[in-house]
Amino acid sequence: MKRVFLCGPLASDGLRQLVLGSAPDGAPARLADHALGAAGETVSPLPAPGASVAGLVMELDAEAGARLLHYQTATGHEARTLAVEGAPALVFFAPPEGLEPWDEAAWGALWGPIVAATAGDVMAFWPEVPAERIARRYRLMLVQGASRVRAAADPGPARRRHAAQPGDVRIVRRTQPYANFFAVEEYDLSFRSFGGGMSPTLNRAVFISGDAVTVVPYDPVRDRVLLIEQFRPGPLGRGDAQPWLLEPIAGRVDPGETPEAAARREAVEEAGLDLGALLPVASYYPTPAAKAEYLYSYVALAELDEGIEGIFGMEGEGEDIRGHLMSFDEMMALIRSGEICNGPLLLTAFWLDRERPRLRGA
């Protein structure tokens, strides 16, 4: 048995249930001379003479203790033994850099659902996947956790398609044979068939990335757009001799970020451009047979003056991006010639072709 002190998010029944596999009762306790700090999704005690942190003290059996250690290691925490209510207990700490006083209500509204969704992913692979391996990509797992939260909040209409019910998909086994910047998950599953009953158990693989945005800046006064060009490994893997593509500005939606905020951030990073109004084009799965990616595509109104083209990108991410300022007519000519072959850009261009007279009139 291990005596542990849990505070912050882990003191709540929901997250504790996910991590420990149960929600054992604990005794209310306080950790003296500490306060709770937060940096993004991370919540940790930090020294604060005279203050105290409320939490729970509990005795964990070997399995629950191992699950807790796995989760805390995966999320960047380390255990220290401190006196809590007069007796030694394990207390978990994150690195103190960037920690600010924890606002429980604000954190719970923004980060609570994302952390819970990601905790489910972390614990789904316990004990097969080592915690140290998960820790290396935990930030990327938060991107997927945030995607899960958005998906659950907006499942989309089901007027003609099958309206899924609990139990319509049964996952027998879930594994993760590859995990680096992206991940591949395999499922042994069955699903409700149109003929009635459940399908046989099938094996399906899914490429796990996360929600992303695309945005095409458009100047309705000058009737031109800004596109970007960069090297892409996907065409290279297909054997395409031309792996440089013309594309919209695009990028992942960071955890705790809205798609709209991501579009504006990416425009600065990839084109040095501050966007005006964002006009939603569509939200969609580009390749649902194999990828979990979900895209939010926009047209953004912007002033596209001569000379705004340049070379951009985040050096730490290995980006090498060139901007292309062109007329709307040239973009459509490049689509007809096949030089533009990026799916989200095609969709956005056709939307803009339809809406362009209205935008130019306004």
CSV table of C-alpha atoms in Angstrom, one decimal:
chain,number,residue,atom,x,y,z
A,1,MET,CA,0.0,0.0,0.0
A,2,LYS,CA,1.2,3.5,-0.8
A,3,ARG,CA,0.1,6.6,1.0
A,4,VAL,CA,-0.4,9.4,-1.5
A,5,PHE,CA,-1.7,13.0,-1.5
A,6,LEU,CA,-3.7,14.0,-4.5
A,7,CYS,CA,-4.7,17.6,-5.2
A,8,GLY,CA,-5.9,19.9,-7.9
A,9,PRO,CA,-7.6,18.0,-10.8
A,10,LEU,CA,-6.7,14.5,-9.4
A,11,ALA,CA,-8.7,15.3,-6.3
A,12,SER,CA,-11.9,15.2,-8.4
A,13,ASP,CA,-13.7,11.9,-8.7
A,14,GLY,CA,-13.9,11.9,-12.5
A,15,LEU,CA,-10.2,12.2,-13.3
A,16,ARG,CA,-9.2,10.0,-10.4
A,17,GLN,CA,-11.6,7.3,-11.7
A,18,LEU,CA,-9.9,7.5,-15.2
A,19,VAL,CA,-6.4,7.3,-13.8
A,20,LEU,CA,-6.8,4.8,-10.9
A,21,GLY,CA,-9.5,2.6,-12.6
A,22,SER,CA,-11.7,3.4,-9.6
A,23,ALA,CA,-12.4,6.3,-7.3
A,24,PRO,CA,-11.3,5.2,-3.8
A,25,ASP,CA,-12.3,7.4,-1.0
A,26,GLY,CA,-9.7,9.6,0.6
A,27,ALA,CA,-9.4,11.6,3.7
A,28,PRO,CA,-9.4,15.4,3.4
A,29,ALA,CA,-6.0,16.7,4.1
A,30,ARG,CA,-3.8,19.8,3.6
A,31,LEU,CA,-0.2,20.1,2.3
A,32,ALA,CA,1.4,22.8,4.4
A,33,ASP,CA,3.6,25.6,3.0
A,34,HIS,CA,2.5,25.0,-0.5
A,35,ALA,CA,0.0,26.6,-3.0
A,36,LEU,CA,-1.3,25.3,-6.4
A,37,GLY,CA,0.1,26.8,-9.6
A,38,ALA,CA,-0.8,26.2,-13.2
A,39,ALA,CA,0.8,26.6,-16.6
A,40,GLY,CA,-1.6,25.6,-19.4
A,41,GLU,CA,-2.9,22.1,-18.7
A,42,THR,CA,-0.4,21.5,-15.9
A,43,VAL,CA,-1.3,21.9,-12.3
A,44,SER,CA,1.2,21.4,-9.5
A,45,PRO,CA,2.0,22.3,-5.9
A,46,LEU,CA,4.8,24.9,-5.5
A,47,PRO,CA,6.4,26.1,-2.3
A,48,ALA,CA,4.5,29.0,-0.5
A,49,PRO,CA,5.4,29.4,3.1
A,50,GLY,CA,2.3,29.9,5.3
A,51,ALA,CA,-0.1,28.7,2.6
A,52,SER,CA,-1.6,25.2,2.3
A,53,VAL,CA,-3.2,23.0,-0.5
A,54,ALA,CA,-6.4,21.1,0.1
A,55,GLY,CA,-6.5,17.6,-1.2
A,56,LEU,CA,-7.1,13.9,-0.4
A,57,VAL,CA,-4.8,11.4,1.4
A,58,MET,CA,-5.4,7.8,0.5
A,59,GLU,CA,-3.8,4.4,0.6
A,60,LEU,CA,-3.4,2.8,-2.8
A,61,ASP,CA,-2.9,-0.9,-3.6
A,62,ALA,CA,-0.1,-2.0,-5.9
A,63,GLU,CA,-2.2,-1.7,-9.1
A,64,ALA,CA,-3.7,1.7,-8.3
A,65,GLY,CA,-0.3,3.0,-7.3
A,66,ALA,CA,1.3,1.8,-10.5
A,67,ARG,CA,-1.5,3.4,-12.6
A,68,LEU,CA,-1.0,6.7,-10.7
A,69,LEU,CA,2.8,6.6,-11.2
A,70,HIS,CA,2.3,5.8,-14.9
A,71,TYR,CA,-0.1,8.8,-15.5
A,72,GLN,CA,2.0,11.3,-13.5
A,73,THR,CA,5.2,10.3,-15.2
A,74,ALA,CA,3.5,10.5,-18.6
A,75,THR,CA,2.3,14.0,-17.8
A,76,GLY,CA,5.7,15.3,-16.6
A,77,HIS,CA,5.3,15.0,-12.8
A,78,GLU,CA,7.7,13.4,-10.4
A,79,ALA,CA,7.0,12.0,-6.9
A,80,ARG,CA,8.5,13.5,-3.7
A,81,THR,CA,7.9,12.2,-0.2
A,82,LEU,CA,6.6,15.0,2.1
A,83,ALA,CA,4.9,15.1,5.5
A,84,VAL,CA,1.1,15.5,5.0
A,85,GLU,CA,-1.0,15.7,8.2
A,86,GLY,CA,1.9,14.4,10.2
A,87,ALA,CA,2.8,11.3,8.1
A,88,PRO,CA,4.9,10.7,5.0
A,89,ALA,CA,3.0,10.7,1.6
A,90,LEU,CA,3.9,10.8,-2.0
A,91,VAL,CA,3.2,14.2,-3.6
A,92,PHE,CA,3.6,14.8,-7.3
A,93,PHE,CA,5.3,17.9,-8.7
A,94,ALA,CA,5.7,19.4,-12.2
A,95,PRO,CA,8.7,21.6,-13.1
A,96,PRO,CA,8.0,25.1,-11.6
A,97,GLU,CA,8.8,27.1,-14.7
A,98,GLY,CA,5.8,29.2,-15.8
A,99,LEU,CA,3.5,28.2,-13.0
A,100,GLU,CA,1.0,30.9,-12.0
A,101,PRO,CA,-1.7,30.8,-9.2
A,102,TRP,CA,-4.3,28.2,-10.2
A,103,ASP,CA,-7.7,29.6,-11.0
A,104,GLU,CA,-9.8,26.4,-10.5
A,105,ALA,CA,-12.9,27.6,-12.2
A,106,ALA,CA,-11.2,29.1,-15.3
A,107,TRP,CA,-8.9,26.0,-15.6
A,108,GLY,CA,-11.8,23.7,-15.2
A,109,ALA,CA,-13.8,25.4,-18.0
A,110,LEU,CA,-10.9,25.5,-20.5
A,111,TRP,CA,-8.6,22.6,-19.6
A,112,GLY,CA,-10.7,20.2,-17.5
A,113,PRO,CA,-12.4,18.4,-20.4
A,114,ILE,CA,-9.2,18.3,-22.5
A,115,VAL,CA,-7.2,16.8,-19.7
A,116,ALA,CA,-9.9,14.2,-18.9
A,117,ALA,CA,-10.1,13.2,-22.6
A,118,THR,CA,-6.3,12.9,-22.9
A,119,ALA,CA,-6.1,10.9,-19.6
A,120,GLY,CA,-8.4,8.4,-21.2
A,121,ASP,CA,-5.9,8.0,-24.1
A,122,VAL,CA,-2.9,7.8,-21.7
A,123,MET,CA,-4.5,5.1,-19.6
A,124,ALA,CA,-5.9,3.1,-22.6
A,125,PHE,CA,-2.3,2.0,-23.3
A,126,TRP,CA,-1.4,1.1,-19.7
A,127,PRO,CA,0.7,-1.0,-19.0
A,128,GLU,CA,1.7,-1.9,-22.6
A,129,VAL,CA,3.2,1.5,-23.5
A,130,PRO,CA,5.9,2.8,-21.1
A,131,ALA,CA,5.1,6.2,-19.5
A,132,GLU,CA,8.4,7.7,-20.7
A,133,ARG,CA,7.3,7.0,-24.3
A,134,ILE,CA,4.0,8.7,-23.7
A,135,ALA,CA,5.7,11.7,-22.0
A,136,ARG,CA,7.6,12.4,-25.2
A,137,ARG,CA,4.4,13.0,-27.1
A,138,TYR,CA,2.0,14.1,-24.4
A,139,ARG,CA,1.7,17.6,-25.8
A,140,LEU,CA,0.6,16.1,-29.1
A,141,MET,CA,-1.8,13.8,-27.3
A,142,LEU,CA,-3.4,16.9,-25.8
A,143,VAL,CA,-4.1,18.1,-29.4
A,144,GLN,CA,-6.0,14.9,-30.0
A,145,GLY,CA,-7.7,15.2,-26.6
A,146,ALA,CA,-8.9,18.7,-27.5
A,147,SER,CA,-10.2,17.2,-30.8
A,148,ARG,CA,-12.2,14.6,-29.0
A,149,VAL,CA,-13.8,17.3,-26.8
A,150,ARG,CA,-14.8,19.3,-29.9
A,151,ALA,CA,-16.1,16.1,-31.6
A,152,ALA,CA,-18.3,15.3,-28.6
A,153,ALA,CA,-19.6,18.8,-28.3
A,154,ASP,CA,-20.7,18.9,-32.0
A,155,PRO,CA,-21.5,15.4,-33.4
A,156,GLY,CA,-23.2,16.9,-36.4
A,157,PRO,CA,-26.8,16.3,-37.7
A,158,ALA,CA,-28.1,12.8,-38.6
A,159,ARG,CA,-31.2,13.5,-40.8
A,160,ARG,CA,-30.4,10.9,-43.5
A,161,ARG,CA,-27.5,8.9,-42.1
A,162,HIS,CA,-27.6,6.4,-39.2
A,163,ALA,CA,-28.0,8.2,-35.9
A,164,ALA,CA,-25.5,6.4,-33.7
A,165,GLN,CA,-26.5,5.0,-30.3
A,166,PRO,CA,-24.5,3.7,-27.4
A,167,GLY,CA,-23.3,0.2,-28.2
A,168,ASP,CA,-23.4,0.7,-31.9
A,169,VAL,CA,-19.6,0.3,-32.0
A,170,ARG,CA,-17.8,-2.2,-29.8
A,171,ILE,CA,-14.0,-1.9,-29.4
A,172,VAL,CA,-12.6,-5.2,-28.4
A,173,ARG,CA,-8.9,-4.2,-28.5
A,174,ARG,CA,-7.0,-1.0,-29.1
A,175,THR,CA,-3.3,-0.8,-29.7
A,176,GLN,CA,-0.8,1.8,-30.8
A,177,PRO,CA,1.9,0.2,-33.0
A,178,TYR,CA,3.4,3.6,-33.9
A,179,ALA,CA,3.6,6.9,-32.1
A,180,ASN,CA,5.9,9.8,-32.8
A,181,PHE,CA,4.8,13.2,-34.1
A,182,PHE,CA,1.6,11.4,-35.3
A,183,ALA,CA,0.4,8.0,-34.2
A,184,VAL,CA,-1.3,5.0,-35.7
A,185,GLU,CA,-3.9,3.2,-33.7
A,186,GLU,CA,-5.4,-0.2,-34.5
A,187,TYR,CA,-8.8,-1.4,-33.4
A,188,ASP,CA,-10.4,-4.8,-33.3
A,189,LEU,CA,-14.0,-3.7,-33.4
A,190,SER,CA,-17.6,-4.5,-34.6
A,191,PHE,CA,-20.3,-2.1,-35.6
A,192,ARG,CA,-24.1,-2.0,-36.1
A,193,SER,CA,-24.8,-3.3,-39.6
A,194,PHE,CA,-27.5,-1.9,-41.9
A,195,GLY,CA,-29.0,-5.4,-42.2
A,196,GLY,CA,-29.4,-5.7,-38.4
A,197,GLY,CA,-27.2,-7.1,-35.7
A,198,MET,CA,-23.4,-6.4,-35.3
A,199,SER,CA,-20.7,-6.9,-37.9
A,200,PRO,CA,-18.0,-9.5,-37.4
A,201,THR,CA,-15.0,-8.3,-35.5
A,202,LEU,CA,-12.8,-6.4,-37.9
A,203,ASN,CA,-9.3,-4.9,-37.7
A,204,ARG,CA,-9.1,-1.2,-38.7
A,205,ALA,CA,-6.1,1.2,-38.5
A,206,VAL,CA,-6.5,4.9,-38.0
A,207,PHE,CA,-3.9,7.7,-38.5
A,208,ILE,CA,-4.2,9.9,-35.4
A,209,SER,CA,-3.3,13.6,-35.8
A,210,GLY,CA,-5.8,16.2,-34.5
A,211,ASP,CA,-8.0,19.0,-35.7
A,212,ALA,CA,-6.5,21.5,-38.0
A,213,VAL,CA,-7.4,24.8,-39.8
A,214,THR,CA,-6.9,26.1,-43.3
A,215,VAL,CA,-7.3,29.7,-44.4
A,216,VAL,CA,-7.0,31.5,-47.8
A,217,PRO,CA,-6.6,35.3,-47.4
A,218,TYR,CA,-8.6,37.2,-50.0
A,219,ASP,CA,-8.6,40.9,-50.8
A,220,PRO,CA,-12.0,41.7,-52.4
A,221,VAL,CA,-10.8,45.1,-53.5
A,222,ARG,CA,-7.8,43.9,-55.5
A,223,ASP,CA,-9.5,40.5,-56.2
A,224,ARG,CA,-6.4,38.5,-55.2
A,225,VAL,CA,-5.4,35.8,-52.8
A,226,LEU,CA,-2.3,34.8,-50.9
A,227,LEU,CA,-1.2,31.1,-51.2
A,228,ILE,CA,1.8,29.4,-49.7
A,229,GLU,CA,4.2,26.8,-51.1
A,230,GLN,CA,6.1,24.2,-49.2
A,231,PHE,CA,7.7,20.7,-49.5
A,232,ARG,CA,5.3,17.9,-48.4
A,233,PRO,CA,6.4,14.3,-47.6
A,234,GLY,CA,3.0,12.9,-48.6
A,235,PRO,CA,3.5,13.3,-52.4
A,236,LEU,CA,7.1,12.1,-51.9
A,237,GLY,CA,5.8,8.9,-50.3
A,238,ARG,CA,3.4,8.4,-53.2
A,239,GLY,CA,6.3,8.7,-55.7
A,240,ASP,CA,5.3,12.1,-57.0
A,241,ALA,CA,8.3,13.8,-58.7
A,242,GLN,CA,6.8,17.2,-57.6
A,243,PRO,CA,6.5,17.2,-53.8
A,244,TRP,CA,6.2,21.0,-53.5
A,245,LEU,CA,2.6,22.1,-53.3
A,246,LEU,CA,0.6,25.3,-53.4
A,247,GLU,CA,-1.6,25.3,-50.4
A,248,PRO,CA,-3.7,27.5,-48.1
A,249,ILE,CA,-2.2,28.6,-44.8
A,250,ALA,CA,-2.8,25.7,-42.4
A,251,GLY,CA,-1.9,24.2,-39.1
A,252,ARG,CA,-3.0,22.2,-36.0
A,253,VAL,CA,-5.4,23.7,-33.5
A,254,ASP,CA,-3.4,23.8,-30.3
A,255,PRO,CA,-5.0,22.5,-27.1
A,256,GLY,CA,-6.9,25.3,-25.3
A,257,GLU,CA,-7.2,27.2,-28.6
A,258,THR,CA,-10.2,27.8,-30.9
A,259,PRO,CA,-10.0,27.0,-34.6
A,260,GLU,CA,-10.4,30.8,-35.3
A,261,ALA,CA,-7.5,31.6,-33.1
A,262,ALA,CA,-5.4,28.9,-34.7
A,263,ALA,CA,-6.2,30.4,-38.2
A,264,ARG,CA,-5.0,33.8,-37.1
A,265,ARG,CA,-1.9,32.4,-35.4
A,266,GLU,CA,-0.9,30.3,-38.4
A,267,ALA,CA,-1.4,33.3,-40.7
A,268,VAL,CA,1.2,35.2,-38.7
A,269,GLU,CA,3.6,32.3,-38.6
A,270,GLU,CA,3.3,31.2,-42.2
A,271,ALA,CA,2.8,34.5,-44.0
A,272,GLY,CA,3.4,37.4,-41.6
A,273,LEU,CA,-0.2,38.4,-42.1
A,274,ASP,CA,-2.8,39.8,-39.8
A,275,LEU,CA,-6.3,38.6,-40.9
A,276,GLY,CA,-9.5,40.5,-41.0
A,277,ALA,CA,-12.9,38.8,-40.8
A,278,LEU,CA,-12.9,35.0,-41.0
A,279,LEU,CA,-15.6,33.5,-43.2
A,280,PRO,CA,-16.3,29.7,-42.5
A,281,VAL,CA,-16.2,27.6,-45.7
A,282,ALA,CA,-16.8,24.1,-44.3
A,283,SER,CA,-15.8,21.7,-41.5
A,284,TYR,CA,-15.1,18.1,-42.6
A,285,TYR,CA,-13.1,14.9,-42.6
A,286,PRO,CA,-10.7,14.9,-45.6
A,287,THR,CA,-10.0,11.2,-45.5
A,288,PRO,CA,-12.3,9.4,-43.0
A,289,ALA,CA,-11.5,5.9,-44.1
A,290,ALA,CA,-8.0,6.1,-42.6
A,291,LYS,CA,-7.5,9.5,-40.8
A,292,ALA,CA,-9.0,11.0,-37.6
A,293,GLU,CA,-8.1,14.5,-38.9
A,294,TYR,CA,-10.9,17.1,-39.0
A,295,LEU,CA,-10.5,20.4,-40.8
A,296,TYR,CA,-12.0,23.8,-40.3
A,297,SER,CA,-11.5,25.8,-43.6
A,298,TYR,CA,-11.9,29.6,-43.9
A,299,VAL,CA,-11.6,32.5,-46.3
A,300,ALA,CA,-10.2,35.5,-44.5
A,301,LEU,CA,-10.6,39.1,-45.7
A,302,ALA,CA,-7.3,40.9,-45.8
A,303,GLU,CA,-5.4,43.7,-47.4
A,304,LEU,CA,-3.0,42.1,-49.8
A,305,ASP,CA,-0.6,44.8,-50.8
A,306,GLU,CA,2.3,44.3,-53.2
A,307,GLY,CA,5.5,43.1,-51.6
A,308,ILE,CA,3.9,41.0,-48.8
A,309,GLU,CA,5.2,37.8,-50.2
A,310,GLY,CA,8.2,36.3,-48.5
A,311,ILE,CA,9.7,33.2,-46.9
A,312,PHE,CA,8.3,32.3,-43.5
A,313,GLY,CA,7.8,29.4,-41.2
A,314,MET,CA,8.8,28.3,-37.7
A,315,GLU,CA,12.5,27.4,-37.7
A,316,GLY,CA,12.1,25.1,-34.7
A,317,GLU,CA,9.5,23.1,-36.7
A,318,GLY,CA,11.6,22.8,-39.8
A,319,GLU,CA,9.2,24.9,-41.9
A,320,ASP,CA,10.3,26.5,-45.1
A,321,ILE,CA,7.3,28.4,-46.6
A,322,ARG,CA,7.1,30.7,-49.6
A,323,GLY,CA,4.2,33.1,-50.1
A,324,HIS,CA,2.5,33.6,-53.5
A,325,LEU,CA,0.4,36.6,-54.2
A,326,MET,CA,-1.9,36.1,-57.2
A,327,SER,CA,-5.1,37.2,-58.8
A,328,PHE,CA,-8.3,35.1,-58.2
A,329,ASP,CA,-8.3,34.3,-62.0
A,330,GLU,CA,-4.7,33.0,-61.8
A,331,MET,CA,-5.6,30.7,-58.9
A,332,MET,CA,-8.5,29.2,-60.9
A,333,ALA,CA,-6.2,28.8,-63.9
A,334,LEU,CA,-3.8,26.8,-61.7
A,335,ILE,CA,-6.7,24.6,-60.6
A,336,ARG,CA,-7.6,23.9,-64.2
A,337,SER,CA,-4.1,23.1,-65.1
A,338,GLY,CA,-3.7,20.7,-62.2
A,339,GLU,CA,-0.9,22.6,-60.6
A,340,ILE,CA,-3.1,23.2,-57.5
A,341,CYS,CA,-3.8,19.7,-56.2
A,342,ASN,CA,-4.4,20.3,-52.5
A,343,GLY,CA,-7.9,19.2,-51.4
A,344,PRO,CA,-8.7,21.9,-48.9
A,345,LEU,CA,-7.5,24.6,-51.3
A,346,LEU,CA,-9.7,23.2,-54.1
A,347,LEU,CA,-12.7,23.2,-51.8
A,348,THR,CA,-12.0,26.8,-50.6
A,349,ALA,CA,-11.4,28.1,-54.1
A,350,PHE,CA,-14.7,26.7,-55.3
A,351,TRP,CA,-16.5,28.3,-52.3
A,352,LEU,CA,-14.8,31.6,-53.1
A,353,ASP,CA,-15.8,31.4,-56.7
A,354,ARG,CA,-19.4,31.2,-55.6
A,355,GLU,CA,-19.2,33.9,-52.9
A,356,ARG,CA,-16.8,36.3,-54.7
A,357,PRO,CA,-19.5,38.5,-56.3
A,358,ARG,CA,-21.1,39.1,-53.0
A,359,LEU,CA,-17.8,39.8,-51.2
A,360,ARG,CA,-16.7,42.2,-53.9
A,361,GLY,CA,-20.0,44.0,-53.9
A,362,ALA,CA,-19.8,44.4,-50.1
